[in-house]
PDB file of C-alpha atoms in Angstrom:
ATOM      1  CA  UNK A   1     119.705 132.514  98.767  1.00  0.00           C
ATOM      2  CA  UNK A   2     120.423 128.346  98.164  1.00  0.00           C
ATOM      3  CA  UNK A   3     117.824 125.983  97.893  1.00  0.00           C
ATOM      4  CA  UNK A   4     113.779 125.987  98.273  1.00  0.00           C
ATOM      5  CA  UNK A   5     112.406 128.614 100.534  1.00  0.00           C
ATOM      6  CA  UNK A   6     108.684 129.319 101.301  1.00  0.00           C
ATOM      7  CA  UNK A   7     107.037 132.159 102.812  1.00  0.00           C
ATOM      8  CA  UNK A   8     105.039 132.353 105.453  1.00  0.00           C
ATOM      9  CA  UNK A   9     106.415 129.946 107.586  1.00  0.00           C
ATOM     10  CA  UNK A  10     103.530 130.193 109.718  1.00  0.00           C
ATOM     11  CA  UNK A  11      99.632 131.034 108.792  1.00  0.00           C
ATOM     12  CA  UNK A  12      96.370 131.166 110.150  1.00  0.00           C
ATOM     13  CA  UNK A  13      93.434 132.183 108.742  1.00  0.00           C
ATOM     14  CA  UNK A  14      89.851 132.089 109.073  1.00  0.00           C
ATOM     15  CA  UNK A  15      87.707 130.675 106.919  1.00  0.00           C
ATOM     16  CA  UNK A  16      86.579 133.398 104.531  1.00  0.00           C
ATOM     17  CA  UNK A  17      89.591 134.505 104.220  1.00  0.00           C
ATOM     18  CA  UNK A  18      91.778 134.934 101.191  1.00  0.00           C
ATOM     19  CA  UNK A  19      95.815 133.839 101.376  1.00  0.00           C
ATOM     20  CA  UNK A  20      98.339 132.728  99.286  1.00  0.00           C
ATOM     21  CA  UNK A  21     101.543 130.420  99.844  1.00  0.00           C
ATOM     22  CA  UNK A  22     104.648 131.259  97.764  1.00  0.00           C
ATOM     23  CA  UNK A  23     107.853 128.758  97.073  1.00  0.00           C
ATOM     24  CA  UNK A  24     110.696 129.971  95.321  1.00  0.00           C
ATOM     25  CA  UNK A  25     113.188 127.541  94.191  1.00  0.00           C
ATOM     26  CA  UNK A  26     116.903 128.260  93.524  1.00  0.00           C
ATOM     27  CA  UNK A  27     118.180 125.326  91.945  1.00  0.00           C
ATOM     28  CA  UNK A  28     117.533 125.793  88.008  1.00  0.00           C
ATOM     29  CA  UNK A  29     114.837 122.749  88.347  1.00  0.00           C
ATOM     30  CA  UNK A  30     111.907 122.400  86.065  1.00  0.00           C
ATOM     31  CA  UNK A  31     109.349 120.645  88.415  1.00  0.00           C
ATOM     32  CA  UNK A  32     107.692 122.087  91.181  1.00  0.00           C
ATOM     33  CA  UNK A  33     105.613 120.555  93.298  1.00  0.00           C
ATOM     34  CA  UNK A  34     102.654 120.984  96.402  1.00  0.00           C
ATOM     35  CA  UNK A  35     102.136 118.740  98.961  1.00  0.00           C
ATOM     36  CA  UNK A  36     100.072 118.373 102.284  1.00  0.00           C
ATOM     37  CA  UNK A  37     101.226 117.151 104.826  1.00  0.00           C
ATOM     38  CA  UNK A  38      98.461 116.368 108.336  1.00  0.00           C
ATOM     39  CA  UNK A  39      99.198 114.602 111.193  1.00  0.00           C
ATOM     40  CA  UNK A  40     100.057 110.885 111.348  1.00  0.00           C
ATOM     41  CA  UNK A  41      99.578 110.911 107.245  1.00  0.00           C
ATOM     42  CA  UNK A  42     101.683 110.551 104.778  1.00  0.00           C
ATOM     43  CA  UNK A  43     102.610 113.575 102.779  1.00  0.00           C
ATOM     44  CA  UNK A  44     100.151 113.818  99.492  1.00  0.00           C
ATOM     45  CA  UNK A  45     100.535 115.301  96.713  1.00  0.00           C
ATOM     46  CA  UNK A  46      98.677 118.082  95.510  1.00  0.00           C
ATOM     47  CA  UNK A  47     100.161 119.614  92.177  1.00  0.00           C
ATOM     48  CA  UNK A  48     102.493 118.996  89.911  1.00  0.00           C
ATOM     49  CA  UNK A  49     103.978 121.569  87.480  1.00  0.00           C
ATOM     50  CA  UNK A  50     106.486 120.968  84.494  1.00  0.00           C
ATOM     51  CA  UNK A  51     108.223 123.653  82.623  1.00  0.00           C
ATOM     52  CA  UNK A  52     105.324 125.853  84.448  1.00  0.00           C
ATOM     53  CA  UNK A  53     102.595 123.624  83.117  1.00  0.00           C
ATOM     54  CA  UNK A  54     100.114 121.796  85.169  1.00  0.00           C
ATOM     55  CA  UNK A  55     100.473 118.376  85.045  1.00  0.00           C
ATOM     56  CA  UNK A  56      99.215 116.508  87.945  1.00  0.00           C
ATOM     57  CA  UNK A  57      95.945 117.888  90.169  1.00  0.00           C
ATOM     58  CA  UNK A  58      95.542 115.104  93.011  1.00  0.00           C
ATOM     59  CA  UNK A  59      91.717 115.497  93.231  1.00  0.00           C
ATOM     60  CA  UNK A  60      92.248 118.120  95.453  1.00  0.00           C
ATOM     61  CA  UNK A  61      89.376 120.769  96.419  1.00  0.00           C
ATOM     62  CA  UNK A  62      88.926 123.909  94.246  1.00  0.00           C
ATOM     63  CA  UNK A  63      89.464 126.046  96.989  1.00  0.00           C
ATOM     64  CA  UNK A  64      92.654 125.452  96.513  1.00  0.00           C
ATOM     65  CA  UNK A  65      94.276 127.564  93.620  1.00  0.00           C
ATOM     66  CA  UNK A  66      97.847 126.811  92.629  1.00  0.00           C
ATOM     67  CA  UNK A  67     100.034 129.273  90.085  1.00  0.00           C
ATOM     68  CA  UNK A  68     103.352 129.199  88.578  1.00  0.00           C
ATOM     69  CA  UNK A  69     103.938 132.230  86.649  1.00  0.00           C
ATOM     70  CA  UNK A  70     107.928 130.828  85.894  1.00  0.00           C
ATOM     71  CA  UNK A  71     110.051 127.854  86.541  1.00  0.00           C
ATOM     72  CA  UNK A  72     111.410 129.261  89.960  1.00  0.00           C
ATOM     73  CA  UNK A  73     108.331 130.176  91.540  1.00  0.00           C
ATOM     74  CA  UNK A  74     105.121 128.301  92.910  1.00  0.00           C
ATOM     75  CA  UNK A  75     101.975 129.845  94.531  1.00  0.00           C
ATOM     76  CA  UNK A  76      98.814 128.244  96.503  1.00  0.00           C
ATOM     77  CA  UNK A  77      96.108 130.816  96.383  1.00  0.00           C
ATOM     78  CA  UNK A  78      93.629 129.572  99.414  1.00  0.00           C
ATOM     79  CA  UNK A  79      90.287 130.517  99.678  1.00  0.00           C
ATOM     80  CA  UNK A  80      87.435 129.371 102.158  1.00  0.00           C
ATOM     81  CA  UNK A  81      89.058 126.918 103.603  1.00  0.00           C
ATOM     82  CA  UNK A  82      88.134 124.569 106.469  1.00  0.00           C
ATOM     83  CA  UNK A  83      89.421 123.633 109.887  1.00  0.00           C
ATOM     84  CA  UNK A  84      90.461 120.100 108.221  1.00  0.00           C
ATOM     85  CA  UNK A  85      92.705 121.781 106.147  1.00  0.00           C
ATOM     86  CA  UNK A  86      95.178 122.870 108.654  1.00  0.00           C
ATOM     87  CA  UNK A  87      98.217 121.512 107.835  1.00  0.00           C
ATOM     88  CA  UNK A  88     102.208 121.796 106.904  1.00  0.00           C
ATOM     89  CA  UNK A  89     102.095 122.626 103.780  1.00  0.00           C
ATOM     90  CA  UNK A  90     105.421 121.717 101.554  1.00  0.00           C
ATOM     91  CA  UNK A  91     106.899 123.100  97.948  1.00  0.00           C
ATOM     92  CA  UNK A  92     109.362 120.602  96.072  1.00  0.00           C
ATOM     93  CA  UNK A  93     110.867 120.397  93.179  1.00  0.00           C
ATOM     94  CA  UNK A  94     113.318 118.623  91.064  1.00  0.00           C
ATOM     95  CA  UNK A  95     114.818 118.180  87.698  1.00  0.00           C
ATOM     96  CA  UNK A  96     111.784 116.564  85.748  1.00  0.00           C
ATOM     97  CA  UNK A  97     112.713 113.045  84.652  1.00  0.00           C
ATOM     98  CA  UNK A  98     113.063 109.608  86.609  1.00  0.00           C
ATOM     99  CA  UNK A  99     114.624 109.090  89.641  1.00  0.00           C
ATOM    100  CA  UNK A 100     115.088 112.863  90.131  1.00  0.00           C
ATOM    101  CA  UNK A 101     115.248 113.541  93.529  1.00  0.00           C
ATOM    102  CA  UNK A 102     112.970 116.600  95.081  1.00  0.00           C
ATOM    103  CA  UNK A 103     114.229 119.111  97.247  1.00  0.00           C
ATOM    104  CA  UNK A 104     111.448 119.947  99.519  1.00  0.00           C
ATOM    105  CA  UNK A 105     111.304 123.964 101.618  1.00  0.00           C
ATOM    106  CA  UNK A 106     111.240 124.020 104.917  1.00  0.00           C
ATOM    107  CA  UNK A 107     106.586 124.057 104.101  1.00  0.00           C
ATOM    108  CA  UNK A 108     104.272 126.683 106.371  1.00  0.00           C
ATOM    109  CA  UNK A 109     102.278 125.359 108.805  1.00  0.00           C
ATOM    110  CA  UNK A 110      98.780 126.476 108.352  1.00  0.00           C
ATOM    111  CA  UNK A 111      96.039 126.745 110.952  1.00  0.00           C
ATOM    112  CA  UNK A 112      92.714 127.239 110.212  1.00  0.00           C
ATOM    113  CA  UNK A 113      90.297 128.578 112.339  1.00  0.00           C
TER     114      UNK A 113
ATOM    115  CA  UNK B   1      95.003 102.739 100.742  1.00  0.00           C
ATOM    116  CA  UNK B   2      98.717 102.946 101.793  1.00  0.00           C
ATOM    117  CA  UNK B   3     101.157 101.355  98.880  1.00  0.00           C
ATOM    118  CA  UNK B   4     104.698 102.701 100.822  1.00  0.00           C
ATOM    119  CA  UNK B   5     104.508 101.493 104.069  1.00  0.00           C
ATOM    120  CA  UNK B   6     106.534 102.173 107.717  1.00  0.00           C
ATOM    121  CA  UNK B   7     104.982  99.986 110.010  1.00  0.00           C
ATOM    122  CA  UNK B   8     107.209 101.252 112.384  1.00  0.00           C
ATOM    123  CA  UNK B   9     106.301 105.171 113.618  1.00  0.00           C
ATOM    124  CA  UNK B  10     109.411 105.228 116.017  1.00  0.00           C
ATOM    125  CA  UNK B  11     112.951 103.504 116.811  1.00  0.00           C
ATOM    126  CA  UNK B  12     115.665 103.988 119.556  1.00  0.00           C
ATOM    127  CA  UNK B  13     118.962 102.763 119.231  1.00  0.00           C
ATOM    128  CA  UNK B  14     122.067 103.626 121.214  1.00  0.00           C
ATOM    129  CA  UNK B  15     124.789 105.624 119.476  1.00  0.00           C
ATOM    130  CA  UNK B  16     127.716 103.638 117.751  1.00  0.00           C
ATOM    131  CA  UNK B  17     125.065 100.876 117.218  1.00  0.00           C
ATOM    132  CA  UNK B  18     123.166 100.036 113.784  1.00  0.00           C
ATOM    133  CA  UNK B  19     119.744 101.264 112.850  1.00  0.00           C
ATOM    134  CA  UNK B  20     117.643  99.588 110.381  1.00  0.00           C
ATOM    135  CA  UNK B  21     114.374 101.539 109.040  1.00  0.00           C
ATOM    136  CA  UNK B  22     111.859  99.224 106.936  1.00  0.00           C
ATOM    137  CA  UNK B  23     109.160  99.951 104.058  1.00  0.00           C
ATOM    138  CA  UNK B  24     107.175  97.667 102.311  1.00  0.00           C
ATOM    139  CA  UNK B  25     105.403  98.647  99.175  1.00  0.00           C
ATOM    140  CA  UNK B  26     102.798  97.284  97.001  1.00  0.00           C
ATOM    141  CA  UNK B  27     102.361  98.579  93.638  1.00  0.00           C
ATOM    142  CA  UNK B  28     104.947  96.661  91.549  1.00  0.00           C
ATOM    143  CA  UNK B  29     105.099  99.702  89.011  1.00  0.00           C
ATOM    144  CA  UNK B  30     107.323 101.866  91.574  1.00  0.00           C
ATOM    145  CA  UNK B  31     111.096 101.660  89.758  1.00  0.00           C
ATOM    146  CA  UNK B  32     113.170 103.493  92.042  1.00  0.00           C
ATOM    147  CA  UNK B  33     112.968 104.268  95.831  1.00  0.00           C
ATOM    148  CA  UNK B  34     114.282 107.398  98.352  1.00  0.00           C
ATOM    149  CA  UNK B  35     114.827 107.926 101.395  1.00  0.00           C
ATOM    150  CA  UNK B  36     114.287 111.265 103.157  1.00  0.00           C
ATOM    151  CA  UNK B  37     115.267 112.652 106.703  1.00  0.00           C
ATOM    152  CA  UNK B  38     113.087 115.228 108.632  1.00  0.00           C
ATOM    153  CA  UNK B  39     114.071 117.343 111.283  1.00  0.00           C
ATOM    154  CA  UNK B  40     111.362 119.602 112.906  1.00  0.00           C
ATOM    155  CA  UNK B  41     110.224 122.558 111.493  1.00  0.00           C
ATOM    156  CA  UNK B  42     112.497 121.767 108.128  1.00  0.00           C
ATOM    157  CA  UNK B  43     111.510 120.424 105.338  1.00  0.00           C
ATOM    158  CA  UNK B  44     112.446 116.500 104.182  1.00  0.00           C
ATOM    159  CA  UNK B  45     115.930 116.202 103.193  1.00  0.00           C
ATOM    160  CA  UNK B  46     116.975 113.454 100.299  1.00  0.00           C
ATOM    161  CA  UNK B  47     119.309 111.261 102.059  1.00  0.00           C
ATOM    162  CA  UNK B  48     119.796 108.194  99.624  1.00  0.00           C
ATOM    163  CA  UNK B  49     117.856 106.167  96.447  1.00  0.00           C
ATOM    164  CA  UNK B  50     118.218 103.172  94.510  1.00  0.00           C
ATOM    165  CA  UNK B  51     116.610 102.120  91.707  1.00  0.00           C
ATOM    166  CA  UNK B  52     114.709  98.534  90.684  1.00  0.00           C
ATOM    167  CA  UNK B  53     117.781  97.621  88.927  1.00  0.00           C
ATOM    168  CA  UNK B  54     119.883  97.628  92.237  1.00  0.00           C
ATOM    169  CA  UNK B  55     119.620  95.460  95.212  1.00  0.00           C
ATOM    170  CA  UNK B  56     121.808  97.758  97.561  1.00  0.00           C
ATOM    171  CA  UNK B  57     122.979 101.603  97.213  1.00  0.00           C
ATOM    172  CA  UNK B  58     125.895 102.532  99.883  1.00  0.00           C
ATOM    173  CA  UNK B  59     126.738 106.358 101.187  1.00  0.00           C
ATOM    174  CA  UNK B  60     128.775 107.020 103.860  1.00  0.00           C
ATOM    175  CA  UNK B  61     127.287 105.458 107.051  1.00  0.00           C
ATOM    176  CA  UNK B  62     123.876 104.756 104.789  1.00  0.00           C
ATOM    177  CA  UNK B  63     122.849 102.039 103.000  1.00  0.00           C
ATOM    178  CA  UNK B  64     119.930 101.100 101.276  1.00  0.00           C
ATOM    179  CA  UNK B  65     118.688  97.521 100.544  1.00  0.00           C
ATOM    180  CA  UNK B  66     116.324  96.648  97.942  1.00  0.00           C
ATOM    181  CA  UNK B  67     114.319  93.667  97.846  1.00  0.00           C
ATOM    182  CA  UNK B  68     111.635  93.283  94.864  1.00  0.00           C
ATOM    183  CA  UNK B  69     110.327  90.088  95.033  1.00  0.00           C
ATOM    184  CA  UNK B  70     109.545  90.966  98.639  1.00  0.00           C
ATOM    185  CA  UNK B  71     108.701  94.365  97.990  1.00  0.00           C
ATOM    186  CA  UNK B  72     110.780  95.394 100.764  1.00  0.00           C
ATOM    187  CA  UNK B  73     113.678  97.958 101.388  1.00  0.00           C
ATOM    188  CA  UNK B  74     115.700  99.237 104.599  1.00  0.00           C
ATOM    189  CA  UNK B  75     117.643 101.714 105.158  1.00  0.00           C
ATOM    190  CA  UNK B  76     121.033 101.016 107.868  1.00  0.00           C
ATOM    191  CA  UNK B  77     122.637 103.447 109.396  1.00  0.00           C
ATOM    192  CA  UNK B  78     125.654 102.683 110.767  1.00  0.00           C
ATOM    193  CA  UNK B  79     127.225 103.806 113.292  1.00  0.00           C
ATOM    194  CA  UNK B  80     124.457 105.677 114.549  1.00  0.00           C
ATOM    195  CA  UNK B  81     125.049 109.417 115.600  1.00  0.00           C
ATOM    196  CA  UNK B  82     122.931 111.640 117.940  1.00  0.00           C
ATOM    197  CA  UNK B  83     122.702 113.728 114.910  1.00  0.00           C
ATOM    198  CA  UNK B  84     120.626 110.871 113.194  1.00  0.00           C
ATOM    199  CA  UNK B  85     117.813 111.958 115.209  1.00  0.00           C
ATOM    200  CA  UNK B  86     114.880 112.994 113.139  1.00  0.00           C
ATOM    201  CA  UNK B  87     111.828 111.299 111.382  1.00  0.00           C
ATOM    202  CA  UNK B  88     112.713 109.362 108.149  1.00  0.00           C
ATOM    203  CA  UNK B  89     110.583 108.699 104.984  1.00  0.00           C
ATOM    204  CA  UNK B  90     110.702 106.187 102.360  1.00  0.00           C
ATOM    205  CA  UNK B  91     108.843 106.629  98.939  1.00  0.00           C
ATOM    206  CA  UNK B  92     108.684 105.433  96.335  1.00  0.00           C
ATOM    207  CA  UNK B  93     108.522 106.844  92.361  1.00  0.00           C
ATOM    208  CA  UNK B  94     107.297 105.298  89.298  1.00  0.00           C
ATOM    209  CA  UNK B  95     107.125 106.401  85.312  1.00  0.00           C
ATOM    210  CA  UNK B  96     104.496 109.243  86.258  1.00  0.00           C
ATOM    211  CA  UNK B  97     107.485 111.074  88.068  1.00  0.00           C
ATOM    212  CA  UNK B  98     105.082 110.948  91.066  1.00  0.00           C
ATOM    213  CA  UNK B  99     106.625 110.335  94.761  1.00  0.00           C
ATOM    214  CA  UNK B 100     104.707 107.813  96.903  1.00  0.00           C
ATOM    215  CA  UNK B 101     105.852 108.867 100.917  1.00  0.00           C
ATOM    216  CA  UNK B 102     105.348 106.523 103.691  1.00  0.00           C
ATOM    217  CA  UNK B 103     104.269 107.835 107.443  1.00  0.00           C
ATOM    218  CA  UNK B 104     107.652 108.002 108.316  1.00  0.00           C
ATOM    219  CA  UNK B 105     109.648 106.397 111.091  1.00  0.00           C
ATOM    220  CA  UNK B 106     110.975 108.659 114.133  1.00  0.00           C
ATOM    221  CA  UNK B 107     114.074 107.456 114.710  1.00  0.00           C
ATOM    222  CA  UNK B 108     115.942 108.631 118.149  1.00  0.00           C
ATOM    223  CA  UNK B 109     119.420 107.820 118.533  1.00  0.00           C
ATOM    224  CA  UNK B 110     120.496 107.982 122.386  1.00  0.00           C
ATOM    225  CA  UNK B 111     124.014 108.750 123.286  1.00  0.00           C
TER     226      UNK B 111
END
């Protein structure tokens, strides 16, 4: 398999429960990246991760929870989440540097109920 | 606050004929600039960039026009294909390695 994928493509969840997102990335890049994306926003960053180290956490709410246990693979552990945070929910990454493009998976679309 | 702007959510054109997608930004630290298509259900696609050092990048039917001191770039497509169809993003990077996206602009291309 070519390219970013991300599993589910579709969630929903209440809001005690527990899920996790997974990206896997097939590309040999070093930076992987979260974002959010709602409706009639812009897409915002959530984490960034060099060479499988944290290095960007865009404010966002502890009940979010990301890991990368290698270079190829990204997780977003979710826990007690709210209604507001339904959402399309998108993995990147890229070759870390500037002007490195990102190559974005095709995100799961998360409901929350 | 929004620093990459697309004032424009949507666009229609008729195939065969130009389209022209704007962004304006505002944070004079962005270097370099991308452009991303969108088709439903997929994720963004990297179409073309250009960097501060540039004024225009060309691709194919896609170009993209840099203007600094306006803080202002466009993408053209030309011709324009039915295949065009889909929502496009600019955004915008700096030193941080961080993307900036815009809203996005749907752009329909009618044959």
């Amino acid at each position: 398999e070519t390219g970013v994928t991300q599993t589910p493509r579709h969630l929903v969840m209440g809001m005690t429960n527990k899920k996790s997102l997974k990206c896997e990335q097939h590309l040999g890049h070093n930076a992987m990246y979260w974002y959010k994306q709602s409706a009639k926003k812009p897409l915002e960053l959530m984490f960034v991760y060099n060479f499988k180290e944290q290095t960007e956490n865009n404010s966002v709410p502890s009940r979010f929870s990301p890991e990368c246990p290698n270079s190829s693979h990204l997780f977003l552990h979710l826990h007690t989440l709210q209604p507001e945070d339904s959402a399309l929910y998108l993995c990147a990454s890229s070759h870390p540097g500037l002007g490195n493009e990102q190559f974005f998976g095709p995100g799961t679309r998360l409901t929350v109920l | 606050d929004q620093q990459v702007k697309q004032n424009s959510p949507s666009l229609s054109v008729q195939e065969g004929r130009i389209s022209i997608l704007n962004c304006d930004y505002t944070n004079s630290m962005f270097d370099y600039f991308l452009w991303y298509k969108k088709y439903p259900a997929e994720g963004p696609t990297f179409l073309i960039s250009i960097s501060s050092i540039k004024d225009k990048n060309e691709d194919g039917r896609f170009t993209v026009f840099l203007n600094k001191s306006a803080k202002h770039l466009s993408l053209h497509i030309v011709p324009s294909q039915p295949g065009d169809s889909a929502v496009y993003f600019c955004a915008a990077g700096g030193s941080n390695y961080k993307l900036t996206f815009g809203k996005g602009t749907l752009l329909t291309v009618n044959p």
